């Protein structure tokens, strides 16, 4: 009876994991299709390619799409217990670690762009030129590489040379060899969280002051910018909570494996996928100019299909 109960529980867990993997893959494919449509819309119009906020929006779309794709690959490999040499996993995880941070850093840059546009309108054209935006993207990637460099430096300092030839299931947690590695990763994540929160709050307070003093059409535009900053703040909060998820999951794993599976699934949906679908909502639907172009592209695709 005990064996039958154990087998039944194992089959139930396996079926549950099967369903969860299928749901996640469907969501990832759906978000990737939406993002690709938005990226195509961005490149079709020159005014989008020369405006800072749209360029940064495209950076978040590309970053999110790459991260969703890579996380889906890692999920499938983890599910099928696919093993690879550690050195190859390091290459994959470098991309994941860098682009895990690119989106929140870019969101912070987008918030600063809204601050400049609303609070310093006369300097907006100078500070947010196409050339300055390219420099900003390089800085974003440079800042986003720091957590990855810190984590990998700690791993390289602690791992033996023979370990790089070992075969393991690839995951970022593989690099946490000692407890202090977790503490180091947590410290870097919390430092970034603090800086980004300060920038978001600073921008919010400054824009709020301008919104209260504005009148007429300026007031409407300013309050719209303020709502955008609030949405960026919420999106940023979800992205940064994702950086804390591994520590929560590691604690749960020590107590109950079934609960760990549920917590990890919830974290991935809530803090991995949801923040990535907010970017299309904020700019793809709320921005009137971008929405009109997006709508014309969708109509064009359906019209072409009907003709064919």
PDB file of N, CA and C in Angstrom, residues 92-134:
ATOM      1  N   UNK A  92      26.518  30.152 -21.220  1.00  0.00           N
ATOM      2  CA  UNK A  92      25.062  30.371 -21.241  1.00  0.00           C
ATOM      3  C   UNK A  92      24.633  31.275 -20.094  1.00  0.00           C
ATOM      4  N   UNK A  93      25.176  31.009 -18.908  1.00  0.00           N
ATOM      5  CA  UNK A  93      24.766  31.759 -17.710  1.00  0.00           C
ATOM      6  C   UNK A  93      25.275  33.203 -17.721  1.00  0.00           C
ATOM      7  N   UNK A  94      26.376  33.459 -18.425  1.00  0.00           N
ATOM      8  CA  UNK A  94      26.847  34.846 -18.567  1.00  0.00           C
ATOM      9  C   UNK A  94      25.766  35.682 -19.252  1.00  0.00           C
ATOM     10  N   UNK A  95      25.198  35.135 -20.338  1.00  0.00           N
ATOM     11  CA  UNK A  95      24.127  35.834 -21.067  1.00  0.00           C
ATOM     12  C   UNK A  95      22.913  36.044 -20.154  1.00  0.00           C
ATOM     13  N   UNK A  96      22.513  34.988 -19.436  1.00  0.00           N
ATOM     14  CA  UNK A  96      21.342  35.071 -18.549  1.00  0.00           C
ATOM     15  C   UNK A  96      21.564  36.099 -17.441  1.00  0.00           C
ATOM     16  N   UNK A  97      22.739  36.054 -16.791  1.00  0.00           N
ATOM     17  CA  UNK A  97      23.016  36.961 -15.672  1.00  0.00           C
ATOM     18  C   UNK A  97      23.073  38.424 -16.114  1.00  0.00           C
ATOM     19  N   UNK A  98      23.688  38.669 -17.279  1.00  0.00           N
ATOM     20  CA  UNK A  98      23.795  40.048 -17.782  1.00  0.00           C
ATOM     21  C   UNK A  98      22.407  40.586 -18.126  1.00  0.00           C
ATOM     22  N   UNK A  99      21.623  39.808 -18.893  1.00  0.00           N
ATOM     23  CA  UNK A  99      20.328  40.318 -19.355  1.00  0.00           C
ATOM     24  C   UNK A  99      19.231  40.241 -18.298  1.00  0.00           C
ATOM     25  N   UNK A 100      19.503  39.541 -17.215  1.00  0.00           N
ATOM     26  CA  UNK A 100      18.613  39.589 -16.063  1.00  0.00           C
ATOM     27  C   UNK A 100      18.648  40.975 -15.428  1.00  0.00           C
ATOM     28  N   UNK A 101      19.806  41.645 -15.558  1.00  0.00           N
ATOM     29  CA  UNK A 101      19.982  42.977 -14.962  1.00  0.00           C
ATOM     30  C   UNK A 101      19.742  44.093 -15.967  1.00  0.00           C
ATOM     31  N   UNK A 102      19.887  43.801 -17.273  1.00  0.00           N
ATOM     32  CA  UNK A 102      19.727  44.839 -18.302  1.00  0.00           C
ATOM     33  C   UNK A 102      18.346  45.485 -18.242  1.00  0.00           C
ATOM     34  N   UNK A 103      17.291  44.674 -18.096  1.00  0.00           N
ATOM     35  CA  UNK A 103      15.925  45.225 -18.101  1.00  0.00           C
ATOM     36  C   UNK A 103      15.686  46.212 -16.947  1.00  0.00           C
ATOM     37  N   UNK A 104      15.963  45.848 -15.668  1.00  0.00           N
ATOM     38  CA  UNK A 104      15.739  46.842 -14.596  1.00  0.00           C
ATOM     39  C   UNK A 104      16.597  48.098 -14.739  1.00  0.00           C
ATOM     40  N   UNK A 105      17.840  47.950 -15.213  1.00  0.00           N
ATOM     41  CA  UNK A 105      18.703  49.129 -15.403  1.00  0.00           C
ATOM     42  C   UNK A 105      18.141  50.005 -16.527  1.00  0.00           C
ATOM     43  N   UNK A 106      17.654  49.385 -17.601  1.00  0.00           N
ATOM     44  CA  UNK A 106      17.053  50.144 -18.712  1.00  0.00           C
ATOM     45  C   UNK A 106      15.775  50.851 -18.258  1.00  0.00           C
ATOM     46  N   UNK A 107      14.977  50.186 -17.436  1.00  0.00           N
ATOM     47  CA  UNK A 107      13.757  50.815 -16.898  1.00  0.00           C
ATOM     48  C   UNK A 107      14.101  52.057 -16.072  1.00  0.00           C
ATOM     49  N   UNK A 108      15.188  51.971 -15.324  1.00  0.00           N
ATOM     50  CA  UNK A 108      15.636  53.127 -14.538  1.00  0.00           C
ATOM     51  C   UNK A 108      16.053  54.266 -15.465  1.00  0.00           C
ATOM     52  N   UNK A 109      16.748  53.913 -16.559  1.00  0.00           N
ATOM     53  CA  UNK A 109      17.155  54.922 -17.551  1.00  0.00           C
ATOM     54  C   UNK A 109      15.930  55.553 -18.209  1.00  0.00           C
ATOM     55  N   UNK A 110      14.889  54.747 -18.479  1.00  0.00           N
ATOM     56  CA  UNK A 110      13.655  55.267 -19.081  1.00  0.00           C
ATOM     57  C   UNK A 110      12.941  56.226 -18.122  1.00  0.00           C
ATOM     58  N   UNK A 111      13.006  55.921 -16.833  1.00  0.00           N
ATOM     59  CA  UNK A 111      12.416  56.814 -15.827  1.00  0.00           C
ATOM     60  C   UNK A 111      13.151  58.153 -15.798  1.00  0.00           C
ATOM     61  N   UNK A 112      14.486  58.096 -15.878  1.00  0.00           N
ATOM     62  CA  UNK A 112      15.287  59.325 -15.921  1.00  0.00           C
ATOM     63  C   UNK A 112      14.982  60.139 -17.183  1.00  0.00           C
ATOM     64  N   UNK A 113      14.735  59.438 -18.297  1.00  0.00           N
ATOM     65  CA  UNK A 113      14.379  60.128 -19.551  1.00  0.00           C
ATOM     66  C   UNK A 113      13.073  60.890 -19.393  1.00  0.00           C
ATOM     67  N   UNK A 114      12.076  60.274 -18.703  1.00  0.00           N
ATOM     68  CA  UNK A 114      10.804  60.950 -18.440  1.00  0.00           C
ATOM     69  C   UNK A 114      11.004  62.150 -17.515  1.00  0.00           C
ATOM     70  N   UNK A 115      11.920  62.010 -16.549  1.00  0.00           N
ATOM     71  CA  UNK A 115      12.239  63.115 -15.638  1.00  0.00           C
ATOM     72  C   UNK A 115      12.817  64.294 -16.421  1.00  0.00           C
ATOM     73  N   UNK A 116      13.759  64.008 -17.315  1.00  0.00           N
ATOM     74  CA  UNK A 116      14.378  65.073 -18.125  1.00  0.00           C
ATOM     75  C   UNK A 116      13.330  65.722 -19.030  1.00  0.00           C
ATOM     76  N   UNK A 117      12.476  64.896 -19.673  1.00  0.00           N
ATOM     77  CA  UNK A 117      11.460  65.413 -20.602  1.00  0.00           C
ATOM     78  C   UNK A 117      10.470  66.336 -19.911  1.00  0.00           C
ATOM     79  N   UNK A 118      10.106  66.032 -18.666  1.00  0.00           N
ATOM     80  CA  UNK A 118       9.073  66.793 -17.953  1.00  0.00           C
ATOM     81  C   UNK A 118       9.663  67.927 -17.107  1.00  0.00           C
ATOM     82  N   UNK A 119      10.771  67.646 -16.444  1.00  0.00           N
ATOM     83  CA  UNK A 119      11.352  68.638 -15.513  1.00  0.00           C
ATOM     84  C   UNK A 119      12.418  69.513 -16.157  1.00  0.00           C
ATOM     85  N   UNK A 120      13.023  69.043 -17.253  1.00  0.00           N
ATOM     86  CA  UNK A 120      14.059  69.826 -17.941  1.00  0.00           C
ATOM     87  C   UNK A 120      13.788  69.830 -19.450  1.00  0.00           C
ATOM     88  N   UNK A 121      12.609  70.300 -19.872  1.00  0.00           N
ATOM     89  CA  UNK A 121      12.221  70.194 -21.294  1.00  0.00           C
ATOM     90  C   UNK A 121      13.163  70.908 -22.259  1.00  0.00           C
ATOM     91  N   UNK A 122      13.778  72.009 -21.813  1.00  0.00           N
ATOM     92  CA  UNK A 122      14.672  72.765 -22.706  1.00  0.00           C
ATOM     93  C   UNK A 122      15.979  72.018 -22.988  1.00  0.00           C
ATOM     94  N   UNK A 123      16.372  71.119 -22.095  1.00  0.00           N
ATOM     95  CA  UNK A 123      17.617  70.365 -22.277  1.00  0.00           C
ATOM     96  C   UNK A 123      17.380  68.943 -22.781  1.00  0.00           C
ATOM     97  N   UNK A 124      16.093  68.600 -22.985  1.00  0.00           N
ATOM     98  CA  UNK A 124      15.752  67.223 -23.367  1.00  0.00           C
ATOM     99  C   UNK A 124      16.379  66.823 -24.705  1.00  0.00           C
ATOM    100  N   UNK A 125      16.282  67.704 -25.693  1.00  0.00           N
ATOM    101  CA  UNK A 125      16.831  67.397 -27.021  1.00  0.00           C
ATOM    102  C   UNK A 125      18.349  67.188 -26.962  1.00  0.00           C
ATOM    103  N   UNK A 126      19.022  67.974 -26.112  1.00  0.00           N
ATOM    104  CA  UNK A 126      20.478  67.874 -25.981  1.00  0.00           C
ATOM    105  C   UNK A 126      20.889  66.602 -25.231  1.00  0.00           C
ATOM    106  N   UNK A 127      20.221  66.334 -24.099  1.00  0.00           N
ATOM    107  CA  UNK A 127      20.601  65.199 -23.252  1.00  0.00           C
ATOM    108  C   UNK A 127      20.119  63.857 -23.802  1.00  0.00           C
ATOM    109  N   UNK A 128      19.041  63.883 -24.577  1.00  0.00           N
ATOM    110  CA  UNK A 128      18.445  62.631 -25.070  1.00  0.00           C
ATOM    111  C   UNK A 128      18.527  62.523 -26.588  1.00  0.00           C
ATOM    112  N   UNK A 129      19.650  62.909 -27.139  1.00  0.00           N
ATOM    113  CA  UNK A 129      19.879  62.749 -28.580  1.00  0.00           C
ATOM    114  C   UNK A 129      20.147  61.273 -28.889  1.00  0.00           C
ATOM    115  N   UNK A 130      20.134  60.922 -30.176  1.00  0.00           N
ATOM    116  CA  UNK A 130      20.391  59.539 -30.582  1.00  0.00           C
ATOM    117  C   UNK A 130      21.790  59.100 -30.169  1.00  0.00           C
ATOM    118  N   UNK A 131      22.756  60.017 -30.318  1.00  0.00           N
ATOM    119  CA  UNK A 131      24.146  59.713 -29.932  1.00  0.00           C
ATOM    120  C   UNK A 131      24.245  59.430 -28.422  1.00  0.00           C
ATOM    121  N   UNK A 132      23.579  60.273 -27.635  1.00  0.00           N
ATOM    122  CA  UNK A 132      23.597  60.081 -26.176  1.00  0.00           C
ATOM    123  C   UNK A 132      22.915  58.772 -25.787  1.00  0.00           C
ATOM    124  N   UNK A 133      21.876  58.408 -26.535  1.00  0.00           N
ATOM    125  CA  UNK A 133      21.151  57.162 -26.244  1.00  0.00           C
ATOM    126  C   UNK A 133      22.037  55.942 -26.496  1.00  0.00           C
ATOM    127  N   UNK A 134      22.829  55.977 -27.575  1.00  0.00           N
ATOM    128  CA  UNK A 134      23.767  54.875 -27.861  1.00  0.00           C
ATOM    129  C   UNK A 134      24.777  54.737 -26.728  1.00  0.00           C
TER     130      UNK A 134
END
